[in-house]
Amino acid sequence: MTGIRVRFAPSPTGELHVGGVRTALFNWFFTRNHGGKMILRIDDTDRQRSSPEYLESILTSLKWLELDWDEGPEVGGKYGPYFQSERLNIYNDEAQKLIDSKKAYYCFCTPEELQAEREINLRKGQPPRYSGKCRQLSPQEIKDKKAHKNFVIRLLSPETGQTVVEDIIRGTVVFENNIFDDFIIIKSDGLPTYNFASVVDDFYMKISHVIRAEEHLSNTPRQQIIAEQLGYKLPSYAHVPMILAPDHSKLSKRHGATSVQEYKEMGVLPEALINYLALLGWSPGDDRELMSINEMTDLFSLDKVSKNPAIYDLKKLIWLNGNYLRTMKLDVIVQKALPFFKNSDELSDVVHSYREDDFKKILEKVIDLVRDRVKTLRELVEASGYFFRDDFTYDEKGVKKHFSKKNAGEILAKVYRTLKDVEPYQPEQIKNALGELSQTLNLSMGRINLPTRLAVTGRTMGPDLFEVITFLGREKTLERIKKAKELFTSS
Ligand code: GLU
């Protein structure tokens, strides 16, 4: 396919959420797969609800996900402007063309009149359609009314027949034209409706494929009617399935984090989020779950996108994130984890006491030890505290269990002596030395290792104990054992 041009058209009226990203992603896969162009258009005609902060946040989120665009804000392009608020003259010109060719007309009906009409329709059991009353106004009447009344512009719409949407994902979808009334294309404030602006932009921006959320499917016949009246060639359409919460209701805030920003703050990796969202409604045709963005781009095709709603599963996203955390290159994870350490209440002072390069070297070792056991970058920080601080708290249950045994103090004292003498101070030697101690004392390894781990980390579980002890170094390990012995044991 040549000349592929797709667009992602967010409204800056909120953060970028999972549904939006998935739409952006499918557009991106499709166009990158075909060597086409990705256009980012900002649908900001709703001035009340649009804000520069949301715009900024959407752009930041897309950049964080590395979903780049070839035309749009910050990069420009020859079909701009890419903000609808800067294209109002284009919509007005197109509306004027429709008026001139009698395919659209001014409507002066007041909200009260329209409401009264609607009620009559409802009483008759008919859908609330506009009667088309203002179609008949003479040029003189229009002139007079325009002088002192608000007006909208309505499109003359077909009353009979059908409008057929050929959707790449959903197949042929037929709409009876009698459900449409003469709908508004320019509102009384002079701004275009979503349907009108969208069609005009899709045409002038030479969009070949409109890939968007299923909730817009019911807008598509209206957009086709507008395009027909304007004599535009239609783009191809693909409506991607809804994303539902696990209880099959509409996904919302109450189901947990839904915005990219929130995931970022939780320590989800962009690679994992992309991988997860790509599989919401699309599959490469086998059971593969872990895929790089390049693999997915190569394998992506719209006809493998499902018609059925996708069910959102935060646990799976987090599971996938854990996988990425374990398998991505260590230096990449270090780089991504660094801001989390810098901003952590517990560790930021420690981080700032090092030169950044030195800290990164230490962090690399710590992350290598703990990353198998965590699923997010935030958890990584939480699991790393004792590597950097001596003033950690001790797991209460662990203290009761391992330090209250009557020979606990004696065991810690023996561990202390063993670690004081072991040479070289390396995991294997430490393991052997503690192993010998367990034999000498005729105690299981657990009776030695568990109180030792608790003393040096405050925890009952964690990465390989001998690696941890080696990382901490002899001095620190001995100090911690001594401290725990004094704090918790009497012997
Ligand atoms: N601004 C619309 C939205 O965010 C765009 C819909 C479309 O892609 O046409 O839902």
Coordinates of N, CA and C and ligand atoms in Angstrom, one line a residue, residues 7-11 23 41 43 84 194 198 202 210-213 215-216 223, ligand 1:
R7 N -4.0 9.1 11.4 CA -3.9 10.2 12.4 C -4.3 9.7 13.7
F8 N -3.7 10.2 14.8 CA -4.2 10.1 16.1 C -4.7 11.4 16.5
A9 N -5.9 11.5 17.0 CA -6.5 12.9 17.2 C -7.0 13.1 18.6
P10 N -6.2 13.1 19.6 CA -6.7 13.3 20.9 C -7.2 14.7 21.2
S11 N -8.2 14.8 22.1 CA -8.7 16.0 22.6 C -7.9 16.3 23.9
T23 N -5.3 3.1 20.8 CA -5.6 3.6 19.5 C -4.4 4.2 18.8
R41 N -3.0 15.0 15.4 CA -3.8 16.2 15.3 C -4.5 16.4 16.6
D43 N -7.5 17.8 18.6 CA -8.9 18.1 18.5 C -9.3 19.0 19.7
Q84 N -7.0 21.9 15.7 CA -8.2 22.3 15.1 C -8.6 23.8 15.5
Y194 N -17.7 18.1 16.2 CA -16.6 17.1 16.1 C -16.7 16.4 14.7
S198 N -13.7 16.9 11.9 CA -13.0 15.6 11.7 C -12.9 15.3 10.2
D202 N -9.6 15.2 8.0 CA -9.2 14.0 7.5 C -9.0 14.1 5.9
V210 N -8.7 5.9 8.8 CA -9.1 6.4 10.1 C -9.2 5.2 11.0
I211 N -8.3 5.1 11.9 CA -8.3 4.0 12.9 C -8.6 4.6 14.2
R212 N -9.8 4.3 14.8 CA -10.1 4.9 16.0 C -11.0 4.0 16.9
A213 N -11.4 4.5 18.0 CA -12.1 3.7 19.0 C -13.5 3.4 18.5
E215 N -16.2 3.5 19.9 CA -17.3 4.4 20.3 C -17.6 5.4 19.2
H216 N -16.7 5.6 18.3 CA -17.0 6.5 17.2 C -17.7 5.9 16.0
Q223 N -20.3 11.2 9.3 CA -19.0 11.7 8.7 C -19.0 11.4 7.2
Ligands
GLU1 N1 -10.9 13.7 19.4 C1 -11.6 12.5 19.1 C2 -11.4 11.6 20.4 O1 -10.5 11.9 21.1 C3 -11.0 11.9 17.9 C4 -11.9 10.8 17.4 C5 -11.4 10.4 16.0 O2 -10.4 9.7 15.9 O3 -12.1 10.8 15.1 O4 -12.2 10.8 20.6

